[in-house]
Coordinates of C-alpha atoms in Angstrom, one line a residue:
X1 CA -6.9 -113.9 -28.7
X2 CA -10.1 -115.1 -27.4
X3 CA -13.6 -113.8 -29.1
X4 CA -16.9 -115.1 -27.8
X5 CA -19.7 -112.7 -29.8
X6 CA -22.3 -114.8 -28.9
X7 CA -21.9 -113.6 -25.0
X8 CA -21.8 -110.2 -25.9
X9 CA -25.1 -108.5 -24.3
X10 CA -27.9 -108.2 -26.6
X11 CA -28.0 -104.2 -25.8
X12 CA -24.1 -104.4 -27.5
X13 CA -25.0 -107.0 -30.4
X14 CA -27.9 -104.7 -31.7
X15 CA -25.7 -101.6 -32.7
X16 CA -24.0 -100.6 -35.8
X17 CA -20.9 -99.0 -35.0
X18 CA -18.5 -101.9 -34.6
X19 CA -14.9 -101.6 -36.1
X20 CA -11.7 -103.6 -36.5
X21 CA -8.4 -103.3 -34.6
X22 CA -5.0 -104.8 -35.1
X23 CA -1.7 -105.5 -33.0
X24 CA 1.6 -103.8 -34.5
X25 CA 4.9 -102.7 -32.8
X26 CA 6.1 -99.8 -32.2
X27 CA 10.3 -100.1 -31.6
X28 CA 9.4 -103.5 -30.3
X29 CA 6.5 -102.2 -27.9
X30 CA 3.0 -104.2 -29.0
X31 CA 0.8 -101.6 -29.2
X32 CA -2.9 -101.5 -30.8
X33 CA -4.7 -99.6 -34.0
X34 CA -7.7 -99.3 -36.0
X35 CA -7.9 -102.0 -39.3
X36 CA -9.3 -100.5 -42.6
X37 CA -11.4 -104.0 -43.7
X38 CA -11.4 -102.3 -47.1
X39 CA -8.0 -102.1 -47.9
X40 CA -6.8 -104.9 -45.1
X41 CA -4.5 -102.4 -43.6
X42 CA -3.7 -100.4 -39.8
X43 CA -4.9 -97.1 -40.5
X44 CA -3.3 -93.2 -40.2
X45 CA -6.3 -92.0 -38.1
X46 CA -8.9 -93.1 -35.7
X47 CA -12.1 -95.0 -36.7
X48 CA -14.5 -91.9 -36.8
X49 CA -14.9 -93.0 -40.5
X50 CA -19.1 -94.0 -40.9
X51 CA -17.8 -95.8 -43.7
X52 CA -16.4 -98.0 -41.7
X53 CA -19.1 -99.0 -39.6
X54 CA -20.7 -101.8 -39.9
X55 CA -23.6 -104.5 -37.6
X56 CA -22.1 -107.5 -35.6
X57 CA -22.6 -110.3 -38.0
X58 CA -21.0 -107.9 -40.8
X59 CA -18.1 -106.8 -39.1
X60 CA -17.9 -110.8 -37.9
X61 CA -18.0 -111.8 -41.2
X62 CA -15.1 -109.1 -42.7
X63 CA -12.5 -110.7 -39.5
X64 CA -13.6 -113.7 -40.4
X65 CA -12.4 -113.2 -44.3
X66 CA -9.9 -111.4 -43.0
X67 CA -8.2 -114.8 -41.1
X68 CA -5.5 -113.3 -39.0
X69 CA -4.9 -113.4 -35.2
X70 CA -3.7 -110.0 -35.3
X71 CA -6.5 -108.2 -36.2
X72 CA -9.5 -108.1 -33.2
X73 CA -13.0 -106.5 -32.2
X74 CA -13.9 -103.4 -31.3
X75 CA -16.9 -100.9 -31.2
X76 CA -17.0 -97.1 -31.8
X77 CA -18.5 -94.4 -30.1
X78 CA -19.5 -91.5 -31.9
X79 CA -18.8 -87.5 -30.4
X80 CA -22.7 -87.8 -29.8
X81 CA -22.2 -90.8 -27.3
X82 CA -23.9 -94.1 -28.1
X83 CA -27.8 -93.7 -26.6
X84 CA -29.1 -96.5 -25.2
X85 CA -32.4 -97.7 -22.7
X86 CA -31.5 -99.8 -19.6
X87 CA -33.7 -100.9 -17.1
X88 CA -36.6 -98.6 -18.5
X89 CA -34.3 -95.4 -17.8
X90 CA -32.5 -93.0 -21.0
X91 CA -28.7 -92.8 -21.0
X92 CA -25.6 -93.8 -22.7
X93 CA -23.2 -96.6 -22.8
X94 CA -20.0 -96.2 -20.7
X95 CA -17.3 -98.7 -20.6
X96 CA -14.5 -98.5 -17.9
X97 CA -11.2 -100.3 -18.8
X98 CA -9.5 -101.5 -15.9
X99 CA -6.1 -101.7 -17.1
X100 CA -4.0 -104.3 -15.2
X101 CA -6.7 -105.7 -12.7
X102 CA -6.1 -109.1 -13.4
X103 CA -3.4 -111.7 -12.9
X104 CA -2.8 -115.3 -13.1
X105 CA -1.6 -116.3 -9.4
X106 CA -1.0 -119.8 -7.7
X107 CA -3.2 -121.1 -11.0
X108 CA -6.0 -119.0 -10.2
X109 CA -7.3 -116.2 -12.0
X110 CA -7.4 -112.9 -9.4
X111 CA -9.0 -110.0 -9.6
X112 CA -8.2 -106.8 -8.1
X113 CA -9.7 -106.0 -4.7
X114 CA -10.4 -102.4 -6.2
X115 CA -11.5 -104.4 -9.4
X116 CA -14.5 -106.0 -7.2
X117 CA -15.6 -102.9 -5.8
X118 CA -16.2 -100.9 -8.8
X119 CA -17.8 -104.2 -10.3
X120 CA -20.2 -103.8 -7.2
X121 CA -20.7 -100.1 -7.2
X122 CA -21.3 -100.6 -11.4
X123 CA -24.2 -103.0 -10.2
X124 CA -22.6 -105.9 -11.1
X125 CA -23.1 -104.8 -15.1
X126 CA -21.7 -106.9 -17.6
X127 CA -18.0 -107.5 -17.7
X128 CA -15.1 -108.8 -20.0
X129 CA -11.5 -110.0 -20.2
X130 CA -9.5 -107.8 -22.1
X131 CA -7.6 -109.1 -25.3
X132 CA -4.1 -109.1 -23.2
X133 CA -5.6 -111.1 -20.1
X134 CA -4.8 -108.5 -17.9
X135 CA -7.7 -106.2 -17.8
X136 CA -11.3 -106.2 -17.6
X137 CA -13.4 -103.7 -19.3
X138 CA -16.9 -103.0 -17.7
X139 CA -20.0 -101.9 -19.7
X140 CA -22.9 -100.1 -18.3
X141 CA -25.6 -97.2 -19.2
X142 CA -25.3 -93.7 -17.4
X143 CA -27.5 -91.0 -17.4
X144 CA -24.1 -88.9 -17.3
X145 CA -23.6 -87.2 -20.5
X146 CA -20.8 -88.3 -22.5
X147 CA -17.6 -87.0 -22.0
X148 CA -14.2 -86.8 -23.5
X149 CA -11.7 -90.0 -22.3
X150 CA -11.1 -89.8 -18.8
X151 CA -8.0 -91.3 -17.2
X152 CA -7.1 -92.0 -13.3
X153 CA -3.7 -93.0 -13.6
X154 CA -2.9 -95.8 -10.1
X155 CA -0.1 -96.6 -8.4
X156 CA 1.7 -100.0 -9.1
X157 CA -0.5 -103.1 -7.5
X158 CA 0.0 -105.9 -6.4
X159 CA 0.9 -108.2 -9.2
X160 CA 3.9 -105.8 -10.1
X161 CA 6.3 -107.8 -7.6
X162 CA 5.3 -111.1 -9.5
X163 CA 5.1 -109.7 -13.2
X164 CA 7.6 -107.0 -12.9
X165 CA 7.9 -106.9 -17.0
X166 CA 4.2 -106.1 -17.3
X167 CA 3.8 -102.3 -17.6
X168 CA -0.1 -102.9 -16.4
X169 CA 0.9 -103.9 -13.1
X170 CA 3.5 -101.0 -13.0
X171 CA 3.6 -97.4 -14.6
X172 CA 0.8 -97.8 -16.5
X173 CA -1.4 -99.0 -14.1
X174 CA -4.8 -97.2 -14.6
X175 CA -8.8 -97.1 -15.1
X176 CA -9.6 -95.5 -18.3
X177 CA -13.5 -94.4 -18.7
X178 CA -15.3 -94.4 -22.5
X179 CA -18.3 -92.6 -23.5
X180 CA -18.1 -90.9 -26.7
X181 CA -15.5 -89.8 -29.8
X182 CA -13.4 -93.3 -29.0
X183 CA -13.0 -97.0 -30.2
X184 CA -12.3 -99.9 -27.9
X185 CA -11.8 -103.9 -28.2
X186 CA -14.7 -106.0 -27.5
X187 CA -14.2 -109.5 -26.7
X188 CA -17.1 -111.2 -25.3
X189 CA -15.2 -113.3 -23.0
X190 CA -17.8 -112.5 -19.7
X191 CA -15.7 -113.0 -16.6
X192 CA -18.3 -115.2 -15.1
X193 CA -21.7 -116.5 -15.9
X194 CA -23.4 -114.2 -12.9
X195 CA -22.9 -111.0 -14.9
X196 CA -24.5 -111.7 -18.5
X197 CA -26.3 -108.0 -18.8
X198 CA -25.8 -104.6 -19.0
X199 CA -26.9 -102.1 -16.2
X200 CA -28.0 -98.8 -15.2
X201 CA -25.7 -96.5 -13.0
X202 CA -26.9 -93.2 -12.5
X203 CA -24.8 -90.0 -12.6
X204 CA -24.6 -89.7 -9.0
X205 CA -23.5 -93.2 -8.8
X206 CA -21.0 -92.8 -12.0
X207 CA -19.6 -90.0 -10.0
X208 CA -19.0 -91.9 -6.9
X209 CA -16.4 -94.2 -9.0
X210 CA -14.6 -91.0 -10.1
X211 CA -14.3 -90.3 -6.9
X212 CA -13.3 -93.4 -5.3
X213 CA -10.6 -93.5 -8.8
X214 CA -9.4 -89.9 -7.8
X215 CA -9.1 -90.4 -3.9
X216 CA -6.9 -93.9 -5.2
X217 CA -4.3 -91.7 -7.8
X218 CA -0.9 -91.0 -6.3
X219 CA -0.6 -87.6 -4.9
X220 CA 1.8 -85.2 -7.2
X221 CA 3.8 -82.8 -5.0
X222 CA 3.0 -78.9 -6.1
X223 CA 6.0 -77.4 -7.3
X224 CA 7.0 -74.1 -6.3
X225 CA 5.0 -71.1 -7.7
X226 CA 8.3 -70.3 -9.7
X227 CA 9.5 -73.7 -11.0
X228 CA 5.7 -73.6 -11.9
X229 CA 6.0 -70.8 -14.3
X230 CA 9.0 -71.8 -15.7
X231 CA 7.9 -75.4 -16.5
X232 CA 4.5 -73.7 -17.7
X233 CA 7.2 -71.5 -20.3
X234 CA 8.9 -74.5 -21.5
X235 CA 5.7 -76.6 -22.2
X236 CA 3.0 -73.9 -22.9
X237 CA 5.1 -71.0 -24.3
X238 CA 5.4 -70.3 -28.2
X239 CA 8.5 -71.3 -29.7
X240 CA 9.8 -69.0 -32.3
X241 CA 9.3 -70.3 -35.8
X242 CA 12.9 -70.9 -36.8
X243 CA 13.4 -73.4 -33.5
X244 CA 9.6 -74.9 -33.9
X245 CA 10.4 -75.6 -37.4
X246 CA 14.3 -76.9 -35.8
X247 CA 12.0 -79.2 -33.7
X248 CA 9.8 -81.1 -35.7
X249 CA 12.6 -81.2 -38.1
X250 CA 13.6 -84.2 -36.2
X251 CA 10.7 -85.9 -35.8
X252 CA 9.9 -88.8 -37.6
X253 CA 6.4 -88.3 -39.3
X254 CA 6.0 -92.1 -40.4
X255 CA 4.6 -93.9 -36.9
X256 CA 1.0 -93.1 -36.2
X257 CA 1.3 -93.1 -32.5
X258 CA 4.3 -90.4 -32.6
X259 CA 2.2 -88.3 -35.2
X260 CA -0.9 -87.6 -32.7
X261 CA 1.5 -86.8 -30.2
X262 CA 2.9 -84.1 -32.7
X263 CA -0.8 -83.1 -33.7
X264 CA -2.1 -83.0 -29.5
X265 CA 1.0 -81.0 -28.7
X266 CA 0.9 -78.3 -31.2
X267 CA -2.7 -77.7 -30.6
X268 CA -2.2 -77.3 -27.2
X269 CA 0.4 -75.0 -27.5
X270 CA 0.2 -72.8 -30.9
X271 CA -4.3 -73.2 -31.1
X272 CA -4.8 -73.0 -34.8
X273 CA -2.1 -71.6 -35.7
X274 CA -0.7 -75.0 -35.3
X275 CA -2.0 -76.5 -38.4
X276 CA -0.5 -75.2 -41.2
X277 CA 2.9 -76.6 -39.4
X278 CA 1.3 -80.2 -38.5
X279 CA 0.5 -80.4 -42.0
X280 CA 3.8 -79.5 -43.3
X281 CA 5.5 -82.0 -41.0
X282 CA 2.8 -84.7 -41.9
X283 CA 3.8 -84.2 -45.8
X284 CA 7.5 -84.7 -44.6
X285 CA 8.6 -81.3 -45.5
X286 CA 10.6 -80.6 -42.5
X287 CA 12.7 -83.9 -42.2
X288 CA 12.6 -84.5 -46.0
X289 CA 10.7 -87.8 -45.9
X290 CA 7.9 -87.8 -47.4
X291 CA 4.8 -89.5 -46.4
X292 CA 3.5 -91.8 -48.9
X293 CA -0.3 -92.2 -47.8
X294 CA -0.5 -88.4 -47.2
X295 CA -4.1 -86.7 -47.4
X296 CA -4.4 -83.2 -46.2
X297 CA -8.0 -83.7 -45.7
X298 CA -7.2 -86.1 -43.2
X299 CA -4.5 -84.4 -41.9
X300 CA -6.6 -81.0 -40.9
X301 CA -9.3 -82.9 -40.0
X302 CA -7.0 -84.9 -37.4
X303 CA -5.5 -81.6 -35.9
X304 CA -9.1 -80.5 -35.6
X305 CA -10.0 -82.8 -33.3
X306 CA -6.6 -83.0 -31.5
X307 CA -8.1 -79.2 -31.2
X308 CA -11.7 -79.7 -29.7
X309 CA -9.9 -82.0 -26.9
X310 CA -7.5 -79.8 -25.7
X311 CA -10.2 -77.8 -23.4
X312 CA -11.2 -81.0 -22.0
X313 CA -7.9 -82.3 -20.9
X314 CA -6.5 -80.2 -18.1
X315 CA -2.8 -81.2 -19.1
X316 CA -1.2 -82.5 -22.0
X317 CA 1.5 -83.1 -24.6
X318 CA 3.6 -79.5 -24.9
X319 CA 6.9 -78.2 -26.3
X320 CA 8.5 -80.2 -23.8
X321 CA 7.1 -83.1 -25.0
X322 CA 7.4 -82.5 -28.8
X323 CA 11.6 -81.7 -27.7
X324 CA 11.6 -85.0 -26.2
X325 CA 10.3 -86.7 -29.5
X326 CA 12.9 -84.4 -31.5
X327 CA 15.4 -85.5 -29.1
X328 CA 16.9 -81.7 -28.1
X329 CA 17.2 -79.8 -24.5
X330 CA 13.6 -77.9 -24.3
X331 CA 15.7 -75.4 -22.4
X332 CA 18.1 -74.4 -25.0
X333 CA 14.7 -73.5 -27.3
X334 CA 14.1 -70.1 -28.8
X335 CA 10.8 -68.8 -27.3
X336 CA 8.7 -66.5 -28.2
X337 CA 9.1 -63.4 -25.5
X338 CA 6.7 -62.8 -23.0
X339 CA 6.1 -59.7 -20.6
X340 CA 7.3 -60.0 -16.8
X341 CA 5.1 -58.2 -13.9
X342 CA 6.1 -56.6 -10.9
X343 CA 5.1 -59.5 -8.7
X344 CA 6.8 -62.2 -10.8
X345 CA 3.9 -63.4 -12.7
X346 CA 3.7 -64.0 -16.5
X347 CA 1.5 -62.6 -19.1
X348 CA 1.2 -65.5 -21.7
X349 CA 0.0 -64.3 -25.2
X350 CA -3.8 -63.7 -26.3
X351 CA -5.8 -65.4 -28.3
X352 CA -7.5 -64.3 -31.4
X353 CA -11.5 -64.6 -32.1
X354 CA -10.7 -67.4 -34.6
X355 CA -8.6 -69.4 -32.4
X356 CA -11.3 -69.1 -29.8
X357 CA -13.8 -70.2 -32.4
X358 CA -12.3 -73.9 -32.6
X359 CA -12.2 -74.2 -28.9
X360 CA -14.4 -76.7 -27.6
X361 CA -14.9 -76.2 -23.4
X362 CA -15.8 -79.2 -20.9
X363 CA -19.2 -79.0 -19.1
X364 CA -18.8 -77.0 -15.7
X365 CA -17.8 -79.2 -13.0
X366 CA -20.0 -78.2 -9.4
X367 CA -19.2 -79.0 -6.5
X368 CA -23.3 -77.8 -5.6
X369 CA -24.9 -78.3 -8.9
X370 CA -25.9 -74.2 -10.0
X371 CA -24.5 -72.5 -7.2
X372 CA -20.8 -73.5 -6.6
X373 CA -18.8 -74.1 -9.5
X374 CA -15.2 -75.1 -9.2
X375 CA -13.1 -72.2 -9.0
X376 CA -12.2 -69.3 -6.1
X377 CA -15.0 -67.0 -5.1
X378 CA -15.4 -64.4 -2.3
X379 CA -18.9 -64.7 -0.5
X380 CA -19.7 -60.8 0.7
X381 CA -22.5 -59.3 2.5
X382 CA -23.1 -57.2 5.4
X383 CA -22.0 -58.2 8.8
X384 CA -24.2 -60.5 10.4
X385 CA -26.3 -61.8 7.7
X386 CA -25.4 -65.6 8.2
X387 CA -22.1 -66.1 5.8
X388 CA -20.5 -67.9 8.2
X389 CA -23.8 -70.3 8.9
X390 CA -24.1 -70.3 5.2
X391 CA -20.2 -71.5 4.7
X392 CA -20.2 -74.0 7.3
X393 CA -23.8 -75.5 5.8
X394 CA -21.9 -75.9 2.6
X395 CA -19.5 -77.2 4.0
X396 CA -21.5 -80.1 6.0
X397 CA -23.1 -80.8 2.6
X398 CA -20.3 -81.5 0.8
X399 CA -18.8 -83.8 3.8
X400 CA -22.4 -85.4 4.4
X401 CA -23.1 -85.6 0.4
X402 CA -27.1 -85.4 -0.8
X403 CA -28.9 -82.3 -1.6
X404 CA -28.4 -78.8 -0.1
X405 CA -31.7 -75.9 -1.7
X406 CA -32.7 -78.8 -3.3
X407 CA -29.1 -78.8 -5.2
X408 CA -27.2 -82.3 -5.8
X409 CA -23.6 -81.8 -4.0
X410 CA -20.7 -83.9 -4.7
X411 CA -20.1 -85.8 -1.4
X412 CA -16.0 -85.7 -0.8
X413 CA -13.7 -83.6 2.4
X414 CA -14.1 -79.8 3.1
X415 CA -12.4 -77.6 4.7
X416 CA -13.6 -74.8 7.1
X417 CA -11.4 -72.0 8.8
X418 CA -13.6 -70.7 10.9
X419 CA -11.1 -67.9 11.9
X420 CA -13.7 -65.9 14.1
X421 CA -14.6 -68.9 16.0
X422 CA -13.6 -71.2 18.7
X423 CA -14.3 -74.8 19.2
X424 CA -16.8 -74.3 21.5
X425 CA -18.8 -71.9 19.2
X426 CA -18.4 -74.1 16.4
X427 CA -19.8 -77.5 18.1
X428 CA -23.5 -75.0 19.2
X429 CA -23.4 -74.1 15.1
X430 CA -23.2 -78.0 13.7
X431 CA -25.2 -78.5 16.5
X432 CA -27.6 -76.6 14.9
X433 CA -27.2 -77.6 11.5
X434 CA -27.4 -81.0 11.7
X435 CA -29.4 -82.0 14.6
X436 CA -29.0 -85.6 13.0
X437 CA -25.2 -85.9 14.2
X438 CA -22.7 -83.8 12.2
X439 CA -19.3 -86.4 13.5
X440 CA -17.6 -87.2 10.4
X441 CA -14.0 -87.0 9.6
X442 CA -14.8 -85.5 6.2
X443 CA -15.1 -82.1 7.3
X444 CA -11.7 -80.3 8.6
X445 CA -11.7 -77.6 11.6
X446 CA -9.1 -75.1 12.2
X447 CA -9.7 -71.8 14.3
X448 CA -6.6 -70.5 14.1
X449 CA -4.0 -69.9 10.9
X450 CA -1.4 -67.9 9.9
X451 CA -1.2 -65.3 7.7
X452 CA -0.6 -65.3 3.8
X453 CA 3.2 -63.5 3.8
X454 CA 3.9 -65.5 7.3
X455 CA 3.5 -69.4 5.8
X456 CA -0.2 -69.5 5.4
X457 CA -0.4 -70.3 1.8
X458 CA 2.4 -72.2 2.1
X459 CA -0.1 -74.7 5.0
X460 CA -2.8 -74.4 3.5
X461 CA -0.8 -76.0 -0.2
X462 CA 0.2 -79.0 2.4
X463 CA -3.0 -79.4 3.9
X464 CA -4.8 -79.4 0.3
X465 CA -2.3 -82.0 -0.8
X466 CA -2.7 -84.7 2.3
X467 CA -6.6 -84.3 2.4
X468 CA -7.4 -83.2 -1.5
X469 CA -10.7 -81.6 -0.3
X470 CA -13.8 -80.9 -2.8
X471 CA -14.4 -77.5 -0.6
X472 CA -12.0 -75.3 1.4
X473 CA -13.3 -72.1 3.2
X474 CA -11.5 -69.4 4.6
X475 CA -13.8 -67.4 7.3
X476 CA -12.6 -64.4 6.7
X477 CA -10.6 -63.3 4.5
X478 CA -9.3 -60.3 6.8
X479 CA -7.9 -62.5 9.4
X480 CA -4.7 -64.4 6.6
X481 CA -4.3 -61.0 4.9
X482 CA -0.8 -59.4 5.4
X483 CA -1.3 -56.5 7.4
X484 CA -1.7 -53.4 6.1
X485 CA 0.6 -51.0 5.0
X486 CA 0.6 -47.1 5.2
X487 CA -1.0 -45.4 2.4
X488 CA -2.6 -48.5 0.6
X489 CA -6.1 -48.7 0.3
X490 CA -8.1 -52.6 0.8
X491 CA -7.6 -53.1 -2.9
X492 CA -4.6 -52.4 -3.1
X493 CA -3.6 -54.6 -0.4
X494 CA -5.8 -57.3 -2.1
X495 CA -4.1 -56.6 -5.1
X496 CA -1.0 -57.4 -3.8
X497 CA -1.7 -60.2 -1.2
X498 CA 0.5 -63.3 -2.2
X499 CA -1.9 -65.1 -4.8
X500 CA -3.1 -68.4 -3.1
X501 CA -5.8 -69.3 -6.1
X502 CA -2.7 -71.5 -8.0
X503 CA -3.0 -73.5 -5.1
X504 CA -6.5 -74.8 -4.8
X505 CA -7.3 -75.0 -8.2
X506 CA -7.9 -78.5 -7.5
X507 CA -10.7 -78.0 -4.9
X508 CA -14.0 -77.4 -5.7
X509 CA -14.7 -81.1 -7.9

């Protein structure tokens, strides 16, 4: 593999946290882990170890003794994030690996056209060729605060009708972003000479490249609310103990890859009750083979932190996932049983005080920084206060982007059904609003919907899906309410409206 350290920025060659990695396969799949440089060995866990740690010129000089063209670069950052001064300005180093970006075609190295414009909106920071050729992993310093691995997984590009074989170009096409609690290969091959430093990108910046990453994923189709559940009982329900145990039974507990899996998807699913069965199956109790380099300590300590990321990952590895490694039918599994209500939802099981304890929860995501958090909210006043003017000023924010009260807002589509209003009405208010010129195509109109029993929710799911809007508003609530029936009260027919939240959980940031 290729290694320049002397182009390495000097921001990168003055820190201490810099780690070996090595190649291995996994049933014939080249995959990558951390190298112990004390004991010349791939390791059972990730490289949090201090001990491990080591300056640029040390760690140069260990893969130097070491001799092998398996074993690489790479540099850690800790759960704190790596601090680091840029330009003058505070933040932390981010990298963003751009997996399958790059391609040799006609002779000529070519980089992505969505490669080049997160280079540019990066500020041209310093750049480098990934140890496989087809990548390039970008460095630069945010005032963001770090955050748990973040993955935008892309459609298949260009290169996949030319390098069919090459799982970058194809199914694992993706941009995967690096700020703290990780380890990732450094090479110091610079993709050109015109970007030899290390930048500053602000958070509002930063943000704008998750958002040009989120409006570029492939749009999933929602399931139906019921197919929902049921996938939700398969992956997220409890299985008994006698099927659980059935289950990892049959997994094998040797390959480091499948044994995070194991440890991700019992913390997801069983909290901390999970551990005393990861460690079990770890030891090789279940499927009588025991593990030979077996240390608890390093065992609980790994389902600990397969713990702390669950609540920052909004989906993961689940029952479904661990039957797939076990090789059984997730649907002929034992579960644990659940309560049904009248209107077809499920009450999933509680969670103790100590389970809660060892959860660790994501920063709040805004769509207006302190007022508008994602979520579903109901804005009520009297009549004739301004919501409405409030609501459609929100939504003009978010479309416009900027500051609204003096409030950072995350610039993306909204939504407004402005179900008391006609067009005419509407053009006097934005009018109003934004005296500047308010024609965009960001923000979405309708005066007119149906309601929730008679295929509203059902519209609004589709319209959510083709525009994936940061803000949808429904002016007023009254007007895509079933109507009411005899003898119920407004809560009750609240109560009992068809629930609609499911389906905009996305909106908001």
């Amino acid at each position: 593999m290729n290694l320049y350290p002397n182009q390495l920025p000097t921001e990168l060659k003055t820190l201490g946290t810099f780690v070996l990695w090595e190649h291995y396969l996994d049933e014939s799949e080249p995959k990558k882990r951390p190298f112990d440089w004390r004991t010349k060995t791939g390791r059972g866990k990730g490289n949090d170890d201090s001990n491990l740690h080591l300056s640029l010129n040390d760690i140069l000089a260990k893969l130097k003794a070491i001799n092998s063209n398996e074993v690489g670069l790479a540099l850690y950052q800790p759960e704190g994030g790596t601090p680091m001064q840029c330009e003058g300005k505070d933040g932390y180093l981010y990298m963003l690996d751009l997996d399958g970006f790059v391609a040799e075609i006609d002779g000529k190295t070519k980089l992505l056209e969505l490669g080049s414009e997160i280079v540019e909106l990066c500020n041209d920071s310093y750049f480098e060729v990934t140890p496989s050729g087809t990548g390039v992993k970008i460095f630069i310093v945010s005032d963001m605060l770090p955050c748990k691995k973040q993955v935008y997984k892309l459609p298949p590009n260009e290169f996949a009708e030319k390098y069919s074989e090459v799982k970058k170009y194809n199914e694992s096409h993706a941009v995967e972003i690096f700020s703290k609690g990780f380890w990732n290969c450094v090479t110091g091959d610079r993709w050109t000479s015109e970007y030899p430093i290390i930048k500053f990108v602000s958070q509002e910046q930063l943000q704008k490249i998750f958002n040009l990453l989120q409006s570029k994923a492939p749009v999933k189709k929602q399931p139906e609310l019921l197919q929902h559940l049921v996938d939700s009982l398969q992956s997220n329900n409890k299985l008994t103990t006698k099927s659980l145990i059935n289950v990892l039974s049959r997994i094998d507990n040797q390959l480091e890859e499948t044994w995070s899996d194991v440890a991700n998807s019992l913390a997801r699913v069983y909290s901390g009750s999970g551990e005393d069965y990861f460690v079990k199956y770890s030891k090789g109790e279940y499927n009588q083979r025991p593990y030979a380099k077996f240390n608890e300590l390093d065992v609980r300590n790994r389902f600990r932190r397969a713990l702390k990321e669950v609540d920052s990952r909004p989906s993961g590895y689940g029952n479904k996932h661990l039957c797939e490694l076990a090789g059984v039918d997730v649907t002929q599994q034992e579960f644990e049983p659940l309560s049904v209500l009248a209107n077809n939802e499920l009450l999933f099981n509680g969670i103790t005080a100590e389970e809660l304890s060892l959860k660790s929860f994501p920063p709040m995501k805004w769509a207006i920084q302190d007022i508008l958090p994602e979520g579903s909210y109901l804005l009520t006043a009297r009549p004739k206060v301004g919501k409405s003017w409030l609501a459609l000023q929100m939504c003009l924010a978010v479309a416009f982007g900027g500051t609204i009260f003096n409030k950072n807002v995350v610039k993306g589509k909204a939504v407004y059904l402005a179900l008391e209003d006609n067009p005419r009405r509407l053009q006097s208010r934005l009018r109003q609003l934004r005296p500047q010129g308010y024609a965009t195509p960001d923000l979405i109109l309708h005066t007119d919907w149906l309601k929730f029993d008679k295929g509203g929710v059902q519209k609004l799911t589709e319209l959510i899906e083709k525009e994936q809007p940061k803000l949808v508003v429904i002016d007023t609530l009254a007007k895509v309410r079933p109507e009411s029936r005899r003898n119920n009260g407004v809560y009750i027919e609240d109560y009992q409206a068809p629930d609609f939240c499911h389906l905009v959980r996305k909106v908001g940031v």
